[in-house]
C-alpha cells in the first residue's frame, strides 16, 4: 500500500513549524505526568507532590540523554568532528536508550536529593513510559523514518525514502509492542495485583519488557544505513537492548524472591 500523505509538520505559526515528532514528546511527557499522578494511589510510598517536583528532572533526562545517546551510540565521529551540531536538536537525532540512561541518572539524583528509595519511585515512573514510546513510534511512522525491511505481506508500505518496494511498517509494530502491550501489562500489575508492594518488580518488568519488545521489533526494522548489521546479524538496537533485557530480568527476579515491602 502507498504511504499515507501526512505532513510531518502539524501546524505552522509564521516561521515556527511545529512537527508531529515534537508534539509526540510533549504529549508523551504530559501523558506520563498525569497518569503517574493518578497512579500514586496504588503506590503508597509516593505522593503526588513527589511526582510533580520530578517532572522537570524527567524532561531534562529525556532530552539530554536522548540527544547524547544518539550522538555517541550512532554517529560519534560525525559529531566529534563538528561538536556544535550536537546542539542542533531541531534537525532530529534522538535515541531511546540514551534517553533511558538520562532518565535513570536524573531519577537517581532526584531520589538522592529527596531521600527516596530509588526502586520505590522507579516502579511508579516506569508505568507511564510506554505512553511516550507509543506516541514516539507513531511520529516515526508519520515522518516515514525508521521503516522496516522489504516484505511481500499485504500490509507492506511503500515509504517515500524507502525505494519502490513495500516494507514492514515496523514503527507500528514497535508502537504496539513497546507502547500498547507494555502499558497494558504494567497497568494490570499496578491496578490489579500486589506488584507495587514488591520493590523493583515493576521496574524489572518494564526493562525486560522493553528489551524484549525492541529486540523483536528490530527483526522487522531496516538497520541504519551508516551502521548496518553487527556480527551475527544483530542491529544496534538489539545490541543495546540485550543488556536492558538482562538487567530487567535480574531486577524482577530479585524482587520476586524478596519479601514484600510495606
Rosetta silent file (secondary structure, phi, psi, omega in degrees, C-alpha in Angstrom):
SEQUENCE: XXXXXXXXXXXXXXXXXXXXXXXXXXXXXXXXXXXXXXXXXXXXXXXXXXXXXXXXXXXXXXXXXXXXXXXXXXXXXXXXXXXXXXXXXXXXXXXXXXXXXXXXXXXXXXXXXXXXXXXXXXXXXXXXXXXXXXXXXXXXXXXXXXXXXXXXXXXXXXXXXXXXXXXXXXXXXXXXXXXXXXXXXXXXXXXXXXXXXXXXXXXXXXXXXXXXXXXXXXXXXXXXXXXXXXXXXXXXXXXXXXXXXXXXXXXXXXXXXXXXXX
SCORE:     score description
SCORE:     0.000 S_00000001
   1 L     0.000  148.846  179.498    0.000    0.000    0.000 S_00000001
   2 E   -72.675  154.297  179.130    1.243    3.550   -0.625 S_00000001
   3 L   -69.744  132.761  178.780    2.438    5.646    2.282 S_00000001
   4 L   -63.379  136.569 -175.543   -0.303    7.982    3.562 S_00000001
   5 L   -79.853   83.011 -179.429    0.430   11.563    2.611 S_00000001
   6 L  -109.077  124.773  178.828    0.807   13.033    6.119 S_00000001
   7 L   -71.117  124.048  178.984    2.649   16.307    6.522 S_00000001
   8 L   -64.038  -15.784  176.161    5.315   15.875    9.253 S_00000001
   9 E   -91.634  116.858 -178.276    4.558   19.497   10.245 S_00000001
  10 E   -68.954  -46.381  176.490    1.439   19.536   12.410 S_00000001
  11 E  -161.211  164.744 -177.114    0.951   23.296   12.123 S_00000001
  12 E  -136.870  132.800  176.899    2.936   26.439   11.489 S_00000001
  13 E  -118.306  100.944 -175.549    2.778   29.873   13.104 S_00000001
  14 L    61.158 -128.800  179.979    4.779   32.287   10.953 S_00000001
  15 L   -80.269   -7.697 -177.106    8.328   30.930   10.727 S_00000001
  16 E   -87.138  114.187  178.368    7.721   28.489   13.592 S_00000001
  17 E  -103.625  123.566  179.941    6.961   24.981   12.346 S_00000001
  18 E  -101.830  116.966 -176.813    5.649   22.528   14.923 S_00000001
  19 E   -90.065  153.443  176.269    6.342   18.908   13.961 S_00000001
  20 H   -59.319  -35.025 -178.640    4.341   15.856   14.970 S_00000001
  21 H   -63.556  -42.735  177.064    7.535   14.395   16.417 S_00000001
  22 H   -64.765  -40.690  178.025    7.925   17.334   18.786 S_00000001
  23 H   -64.416  -33.442  178.537    4.275   17.129   19.755 S_00000001
  24 H   -63.455  -40.241  177.595    4.732   13.423   20.481 S_00000001
  25 H   -63.270  -46.482 -178.694    7.460   14.269   23.004 S_00000001
  26 H   -62.944  -48.546 -178.698    5.289   16.915   24.678 S_00000001
  27 H   -65.520  -36.424  179.278    2.185   14.712   24.751 S_00000001
  28 H   -64.600  -43.307  179.693    4.199   11.725   25.968 S_00000001
  29 H   -67.702  -44.132  179.211    5.675   13.644   28.886 S_00000001
  30 H   -65.882  -39.328  177.735    2.334   15.214   29.835 S_00000001
  31 H   -63.693  -43.181  176.761    0.577   11.854   29.498 S_00000001
  32 H   -59.758  -44.929 -177.013    3.200   10.210   31.717 S_00000001
  33 H   -60.101  -51.166 -177.087    2.847   13.000   34.290 S_00000001
  34 H   -67.520  -39.030  178.864   -0.948   12.844   34.575 S_00000001
  35 H   -66.192  -40.405  179.439   -1.041    9.050   34.580 S_00000001
  36 H   -65.078  -40.113  176.194    1.675    8.904   37.242 S_00000001
  37 H   -58.984  -43.414 -179.093   -0.250   11.363   39.426 S_00000001
  38 H   -67.290  -34.333 -177.627   -3.315    9.146   39.146 S_00000001
  39 H   -76.244  -12.542 -177.565   -1.309    6.008   39.953 S_00000001
  40 H   -58.499  -22.544  178.592    0.079    7.383   43.222 S_00000001
  41 H   -67.955  -19.184  178.796   -2.983    5.930   44.958 S_00000001
  42 H   -97.557   -7.410  179.513   -1.578    2.482   44.160 S_00000001
  43 L  -121.356   85.296 -169.794    1.946    3.334   45.322 S_00000001
  44 L   -61.320  -19.049 -178.517    1.503    4.311   48.984 S_00000001
  45 L   -87.577   -3.267 -178.549    5.151    5.349   49.466 S_00000001
  46 L  -123.930  130.918  178.578    4.961    8.024   46.732 S_00000001
  47 L  -107.555  173.075 -174.959    2.731   11.111   46.853 S_00000001
  48 H   -65.325  -37.017 -179.469    1.554   13.487   44.131 S_00000001
  49 H   -63.604  -35.921  178.665    3.930   16.300   45.111 S_00000001
  50 H   -62.350  -39.836  178.137    6.901   13.977   44.640 S_00000001
  51 H   -68.794  -44.956  178.980    5.739   13.277   41.079 S_00000001
  52 H   -56.916  -47.348 -177.155    5.075   16.967   40.375 S_00000001
  53 H   -68.128  -22.619 -178.112    8.524   18.002   41.572 S_00000001
  54 H   -82.013  -18.218 -172.254   10.161   15.270   39.495 S_00000001
  55 H   -53.280  -47.639 -179.594    8.658   16.393   36.171 S_00000001
  56 H   -61.832  -38.750  177.765   11.428   18.864   35.335 S_00000001
  57 H   -62.535  -41.033 -179.392   14.103   16.282   36.117 S_00000001
  58 H   -64.560  -42.907 -179.517   12.414   13.790   33.795 S_00000001
  59 H   -61.197  -45.825  179.386   12.250   16.287   30.931 S_00000001
  60 H   -63.690  -43.245 -179.889   15.958   17.113   31.221 S_00000001
  61 H   -60.961  -44.018 -179.114   16.877   13.438   31.465 S_00000001
  62 H   -64.349  -50.150 -173.785   14.863   12.512   28.360 S_00000001
  63 H   -70.947  -51.133 -178.345   16.090   15.353   26.143 S_00000001
  64 H   -66.136  -46.179 -179.696   19.754   15.476   27.184 S_00000001
  65 H   -65.098  -42.671 -179.816   20.087   11.696   27.430 S_00000001
  66 H   -62.661  -40.869 -179.785   18.228   11.056   24.184 S_00000001
  67 H   -70.524  -48.643 -179.356   20.375   13.500   22.255 S_00000001
  68 H   -66.047  -31.954  176.523   23.709   12.410   23.699 S_00000001
  69 H   -62.752  -42.911  178.052   22.715    8.777   23.248 S_00000001
  70 H   -64.360  -41.912 -178.955   22.187    9.370   19.533 S_00000001
  71 H   -61.124  -49.387 -172.507   25.475   11.244   19.285 S_00000001
  72 H   -88.202  -27.488 -179.825   27.617    8.604   20.996 S_00000001
  73 H   -84.666  -32.531 -169.765   25.762    5.406   20.050 S_00000001
  74 L  -114.294  -40.449 -175.874   25.073    6.142   16.403 S_00000001
  75 L  -137.027   54.335 -176.770   27.226    8.959   14.938 S_00000001
  76 H   -61.911  -42.714 -176.746   30.145    9.704   17.274 S_00000001
  77 H   -65.519  -40.119 -179.687   32.700   10.505   14.560 S_00000001
  78 H   -62.660  -46.193 -176.526   30.386   12.934   12.772 S_00000001
  79 H   -77.653  -27.808  175.940   29.540   14.915   15.899 S_00000001
  80 H   -70.083  -28.519  177.480   33.055   14.872   17.284 S_00000001
  81 H   -76.349  -24.512  179.905   34.208   16.451   14.033 S_00000001
  82 L  -141.488   75.402 -172.630   31.548   19.165   14.393 S_00000001
  83 H   -57.829  -30.360 -178.315   30.553   19.410   18.087 S_00000001
  84 H   -63.638  -22.931  178.608   28.216   22.391   17.628 S_00000001
  85 H   -66.903  -19.031  178.565   25.852   20.138   15.659 S_00000001
  86 H   -60.225  -33.332 -177.708   25.088   18.336   18.920 S_00000001
  87 H   -78.605  -12.907 -175.415   23.018   21.366   19.929 S_00000001
  88 L   -85.679   64.008 -175.108   21.002   21.349   16.693 S_00000001
  89 H   -67.487  -20.969 -179.639   18.268   19.086   18.027 S_00000001
  90 H   -67.565  -14.179  177.739   15.723   20.561   15.589 S_00000001
  91 H   -86.782    0.067  179.374   17.451   18.590   12.835 S_00000001
  92 L    92.319  171.115  178.426   16.481   15.316   14.537 S_00000001
  93 L   109.835   79.957  176.470   18.506   12.585   16.128 S_00000001
  94 L  -132.538  145.999 -179.522   17.312   11.132   19.432 S_00000001
  95 L  -124.221  129.933 -178.586   17.959    7.646   20.836 S_00000001
  96 H   -61.821  -42.328 -177.588   15.658    5.903   23.282 S_00000001
  97 H   -61.993  -34.610  175.197   18.483    4.046   25.005 S_00000001
  98 H   -68.747  -42.395  176.734   20.225    7.354   25.621 S_00000001
  99 H   -62.143  -38.342  177.453   17.007    8.877   26.928 S_00000001
 100 H   -61.844  -45.449  178.953   16.555    5.854   29.180 S_00000001
 101 H   -64.141  -39.175  178.331   20.055    6.286   30.589 S_00000001
 102 H   -62.468  -40.880  179.351   19.413   10.006   31.051 S_00000001
 103 H   -69.602  -37.223  177.379   16.221    9.326   32.991 S_00000001
 104 H   -59.717  -44.826 -179.628   17.960    6.686   35.131 S_00000001
 105 H   -67.214  -46.251 -179.525   20.610    9.235   36.101 S_00000001
 106 H   -61.364  -40.661  179.116   18.077   12.047   36.634 S_00000001
 107 H   -65.522  -40.854  178.694   15.905    9.751   38.762 S_00000001
 108 H   -62.144  -44.225  179.051   18.887    8.683   40.831 S_00000001
 109 H   -65.209  -40.998 -179.731   19.900   12.272   41.528 S_00000001
 110 H   -64.653  -45.396 -179.730   16.326   13.249   42.370 S_00000001
 111 H   -65.042  -38.237  177.921   15.842   10.312   44.735 S_00000001
 112 H   -63.878  -41.808 -179.647   19.194   11.006   46.403 S_00000001
 113 H   -66.611  -36.984 -176.431   18.266   14.662   46.915 S_00000001
 114 H   -91.949   -7.041 -177.607   14.835   13.788   48.325 S_00000001
 115 L    70.477   35.897 -178.697   15.915   10.773   50.360 S_00000001
 116 L  -102.663  140.859  175.588   13.619    8.436   48.430 S_00000001
 117 L   -69.045  125.803 -169.884   14.379    4.758   47.903 S_00000001
 118 H   -54.519  -52.259 -173.856   15.191    4.522   44.205 S_00000001
 119 H   -69.197  -27.465  174.104   13.216    1.420   43.270 S_00000001
 120 H   -59.602  -43.104 -177.340   10.103    2.576   45.124 S_00000001
 121 H   -79.025  -41.325 -177.991    9.995    5.618   42.877 S_00000001
 122 H   -64.816  -28.731  176.602   11.186    3.991   39.638 S_00000001
 123 H   -59.025  -39.714  177.651    8.400    1.408   39.936 S_00000001
 124 H   -74.601  -44.106 -177.259    5.903    4.235   39.542 S_00000001
 125 H   -57.046  -42.410 -174.276    7.917    6.138   36.933 S_00000001
 126 H   -64.966  -28.185 -172.809    8.137    3.123   34.599 S_00000001
 127 H   -61.591  -35.032 -176.848    4.377    2.593   34.386 S_00000001
 128 H   -94.746   -5.979 -177.543    3.716    5.643   32.219 S_00000001
 129 H   -60.686  -37.570  179.069    6.777    5.472   29.957 S_00000001
 130 H   -57.500  -22.150  176.906    5.000    3.305   27.315 S_00000001
 131 H   -61.286  -48.815  178.997    2.716    6.276   26.616 S_00000001
 132 H   -66.891  -36.793  178.507    5.659    8.239   25.259 S_00000001
 133 H   -62.349  -43.685  179.108    7.054    5.181   23.446 S_00000001
 134 H   -60.852  -50.675 -177.451    3.749    4.669   21.641 S_00000001
 135 H   -65.504  -36.859  178.557    3.426    8.294   20.553 S_00000001
 136 H   -63.410  -42.004  179.148    7.078    8.469   19.503 S_00000001
 137 H   -68.034  -36.355  175.704    6.733    5.432   17.224 S_00000001
 138 H   -63.330  -39.976  177.829    3.565    6.858   15.672 S_00000001
 139 H   -65.547  -36.967  175.138    5.506   10.058   14.966 S_00000001
 140 H   -59.079  -41.295  178.972    8.294    7.964   13.376 S_00000001
 141 H   -65.181  -44.967  179.104    5.668    6.481   11.039 S_00000001
 142 H   -58.896  -38.251  179.371    4.262    9.912   10.175 S_00000001
 143 H   -75.806  -11.096 -177.700    7.797   11.070    9.326 S_00000001
 144 L    67.555   30.245 -177.411    8.329    7.988    7.145 S_00000001
 145 L  -115.430  164.486  179.005   11.533    7.200    9.046 S_00000001
 146 L    54.304   39.738 -178.162   12.921    4.086   10.745 S_00000001
 147 L   -75.609  173.540 -173.446   10.883    1.951    8.359 S_00000001
 148 E   -90.077 -176.094  178.805   11.081   -1.816    8.088 S_00000001
 149 L   -78.620  161.922 -179.717   12.727   -4.317    5.829 S_00000001
 150 E   -62.344  144.595 -175.185   11.314   -5.237    2.410 S_00000001
 151 L  -151.736  163.004  174.211    8.361   -7.615    2.535 S_00000001
 152 L  -114.021   13.422  177.263    5.610   -9.179    0.439 S_00000001
 153 L   -68.236  153.739 -173.739    2.908   -9.079    3.147 S_00000001
 154 L   -65.983  -22.397 -178.824   -0.339   -7.409    2.098 S_00000001
 155 L   -97.148   11.147  176.968    0.056   -4.579    4.596 S_00000001
 156 L   -59.673  147.101 -176.102    3.540   -3.622    3.441 S_00000001
 157 E  -117.552  136.736  174.987    4.007    0.114    2.923 S_00000001
 158 E   -91.041  102.439 -177.685    5.951    1.873    0.173 S_00000001
 159 L   -81.055  145.952 -176.049    7.754    4.614    2.102 S_00000001
 160 L   -55.844  -35.394 -177.823    8.799    7.801    0.232 S_00000001
 161 L  -107.792   12.237 -175.942   12.501    7.322    1.043 S_00000001
 162 L  -104.834   14.227 -179.727   12.487    3.515    1.169 S_00000001
 163 L    85.762 -176.842 -173.696   12.642    2.732   -2.529 S_00000001
 164 L   -84.586   -2.051 -174.171    9.904    1.268   -4.767 S_00000001
 165 L  -101.835  148.488  178.018    9.314   -1.925   -2.768 S_00000001
 166 L   -65.031  147.301  179.990    6.866   -2.477    0.122 S_00000001
 167 E  -132.805  156.492  174.580    8.359   -2.567    3.596 S_00000001
 168 L   -62.070  132.899  171.159    7.196   -3.620    7.031 S_00000001
 169 L   -77.527   68.756 -171.768    5.631   -0.688    8.910 S_00000001
 170 H   -63.194  -24.282  176.714    7.967   -1.584   11.768 S_00000001
 171 H   -60.978  -38.233 -179.879    7.230    1.697   13.548 S_00000001
 172 H   -73.560  -34.383  175.219    3.664    0.460   14.085 S_00000001
 173 H   -61.000  -45.194 -178.157    4.873   -2.945   15.248 S_00000001
 174 H   -69.946  -35.098  176.514    7.062   -1.230   17.833 S_00000001
 175 H   -60.710  -38.662  179.943    4.257    1.154   18.825 S_00000001
 176 H   -70.098  -48.054 -175.540    2.117   -1.907   19.557 S_00000001
 177 H   -73.621  -52.480 -175.589    4.781   -3.900   21.438 S_00000001
 178 H   -76.169  -28.741 -176.838    6.645   -1.118   23.269 S_00000001
 179 H   -95.520  -71.224 -172.047    3.589    1.060   23.745 S_00000001
 180 H   -68.586  -53.050 -175.760    0.290   -0.794   23.994 S_00000001
 181 H   -61.451  -48.031 -178.134    1.396   -4.253   25.174 S_00000001
 182 H   -65.612  -37.986  177.990    3.895   -2.963   27.737 S_00000001
 183 H   -62.494  -45.358 -177.936    1.429   -0.348   29.011 S_00000001
 184 H   -63.450  -42.978 -179.968   -1.319   -2.951   29.497 S_00000001
 185 H   -61.239  -47.301 -178.381    0.998   -5.332   31.368 S_00000001
 186 H   -68.859  -37.897  178.981    2.232   -2.617   33.731 S_00000001
 187 H   -64.783  -42.531  177.423   -1.271   -1.164   34.196 S_00000001
 188 H   -59.855  -46.089 -179.261   -2.624   -4.601   35.081 S_00000001
 189 H   -62.993  -40.179 -177.687    0.184   -5.101   37.581 S_00000001
 190 H   -72.397  -35.974 -172.124   -0.290   -1.672   39.149 S_00000001
 191 H   -94.590  -28.645 -170.019   -4.080   -1.783   39.376 S_00000001
 192 H  -123.588    3.358  179.599   -4.991   -5.420   39.997 S_00000001
 193 L  -132.937 -179.161  176.299   -2.036   -7.095   41.714 S_00000001
 194 L   -99.843   20.911  177.637    0.347   -6.518   44.580 S_00000001
 195 H   -54.750  -38.746  179.436    3.306   -5.935   42.250 S_00000001
 196 H   -62.438  -17.084  179.888    3.750   -2.370   43.568 S_00000001
 197 H   -89.847    0.550  174.944    4.427   -3.894   47.001 S_00000001
 198 L  -110.711   96.059 -171.881    7.421   -5.816   45.677 S_00000001
 199 L   -52.394  119.311  176.965   10.097   -3.174   45.415 S_00000001
 200 L    98.621  -12.972 -175.737   11.691   -3.199   41.957 S_00000001
 201 H   -65.846  -46.024  179.419    9.282   -5.633   40.294 S_00000001
 202 H   -63.610  -38.514  177.960    7.566   -3.042   38.102 S_00000001
 203 H   -62.692  -46.842  179.514   10.935   -1.589   37.173 S_00000001
 204 H   -62.086  -42.159  179.347   12.266   -5.008   36.224 S_00000001
 205 H   -63.639  -40.266  178.749    9.189   -5.854   34.171 S_00000001
 206 H   -62.835  -50.185 -177.907    9.477   -2.581   32.275 S_00000001
 207 H   -62.094  -46.593 -179.949   13.159   -3.038   31.437 S_00000001
 208 H   -64.940  -41.704 -179.347   12.732   -6.694   30.485 S_00000001
 209 H   -65.479  -43.569  178.746    9.556   -5.976   28.535 S_00000001
 210 H   -65.690  -45.808 -179.365   11.067   -3.102   26.612 S_00000001
 211 H   -56.952  -44.079 -179.682   14.249   -5.029   25.863 S_00000001
 212 H   -67.268  -43.927 -179.515   12.259   -7.989   24.527 S_00000001
 213 H   -62.224  -41.786 -178.530    9.862   -5.797   22.515 S_00000001
 214 H   -68.544  -40.593  179.214   12.719   -3.846   20.934 S_00000001
 215 H   -62.136  -41.964  178.077   14.691   -6.985   20.058 S_00000001
 216 H   -66.465  -46.648 -178.869   11.605   -8.438   18.336 S_00000001
 217 H   -59.521  -36.504 -179.184   10.792   -5.163   16.579 S_00000001
 218 H   -66.981  -18.235  177.025   14.328   -4.878   15.239 S_00000001
 219 L   -67.739  -20.178 -179.566   13.832   -8.181   13.397 S_00000001
 220 L  -108.674  -12.017 -174.090   11.486   -6.296   11.043 S_00000001
 221 E   -91.126  138.007  176.347   13.190   -2.889   11.033 S_00000001
 222 L   -69.340  125.947  179.718   15.719   -1.843    8.422 S_00000001
 223 L   -67.794  156.359  178.790   19.031   -1.164   10.192 S_00000001
 224 L   -57.946  134.218 -176.845   20.584    2.268    9.900 S_00000001
 225 L   -57.642  -39.885 -175.430   22.458    2.550    6.598 S_00000001
 226 L   -78.226   -4.923  178.128   25.546    4.018    8.244 S_00000001
 227 L  -115.896  -42.893 -177.920   25.703    1.121   10.736 S_00000001
 228 L    67.230 -149.917 -178.174   24.312   -1.953    9.010 S_00000001
 229 L  -100.739  149.483  173.126   24.456   -5.284   10.840 S_00000001
 230 L   -91.853  178.651  177.717   26.825   -6.381   13.569 S_00000001
 231 H   -55.838  136.244 -179.406   28.329   -9.859   13.882 S_00000001
 232 H    84.935    2.912  179.265   25.615  -12.496   13.988 S_00000001
 233 H    81.521   13.821  178.935   23.162  -10.264   12.138 S_00000001
 234 L   -79.124  148.630  173.469   22.347   -8.096   15.163 S_00000001
 235 L   -97.188  167.996  178.015   21.362   -4.446   14.763 S_00000001
 236 H   -59.700  -40.840  178.877   22.499   -1.619   17.013 S_00000001
 237 H   -59.492  -38.647  178.588   19.037   -1.529   18.590 S_00000001
 238 H   -71.851  -40.665  178.741   19.318   -5.207   19.519 S_00000001
 239 H   -59.359  -42.409 -179.610   22.864   -4.859   20.824 S_00000001
 240 H   -74.462  -25.059 -176.039   21.749   -2.032   23.125 S_00000001
 241 H   -85.237  -23.461 -179.651   18.568   -3.857   24.176 S_00000001
 242 H   -59.519  -50.017  177.167   20.189   -7.132   25.258 S_00000001
 243 H   -64.932  -29.058  176.200   21.718   -5.643   28.451 S_00000001
 244 H   -64.399  -43.960  178.391   18.409   -3.840   29.100 S_00000001
 245 H   -63.052  -46.499 -179.073   16.596   -7.192   28.953 S_00000001
 246 H   -62.953  -44.128  178.739   19.153   -8.926   31.195 S_00000001
 247 H   -61.274  -43.312 -179.845   19.072   -6.099   33.737 S_00000001
 248 H   -62.294  -42.615  178.687   15.274   -6.161   33.804 S_00000001
 249 H   -63.417  -40.513  178.879   15.152   -9.903   34.403 S_00000001
 250 H   -62.570  -47.908 -178.078   17.673   -9.589   37.220 S_00000001
 251 H   -64.684  -41.622 -179.236   15.756   -6.779   38.968 S_00000001
 252 H   -66.021  -44.963  179.568   12.394   -8.560   38.554 S_00000001
 253 H   -64.964  -38.786  177.844   13.674  -11.908   39.859 S_00000001
 254 H   -61.441  -40.358  179.552   15.380  -10.177   42.770 S_00000001
 255 H   -67.835  -34.686 -178.025   12.094   -8.508   43.671 S_00000001
 256 H   -70.682  -30.241 -177.676   10.180  -11.780   43.499 S_00000001
 257 H   -90.844   -6.496  177.033   12.447  -13.601   45.927 S_00000001
 258 L   -91.403  160.166  175.501   12.447  -10.771   48.463 S_00000001
 259 L   -71.372  154.767  178.476    9.694  -10.180   50.987 S_00000001
 260 L   -62.410  141.975  172.093    7.041   -7.620   50.196 S_00000001
 261 L   -84.963  169.308 -175.243    7.815   -4.080   51.320 S_00000001
 262 L   -62.965    0.000    0.000    5.253   -2.145   53.304 S_00000001
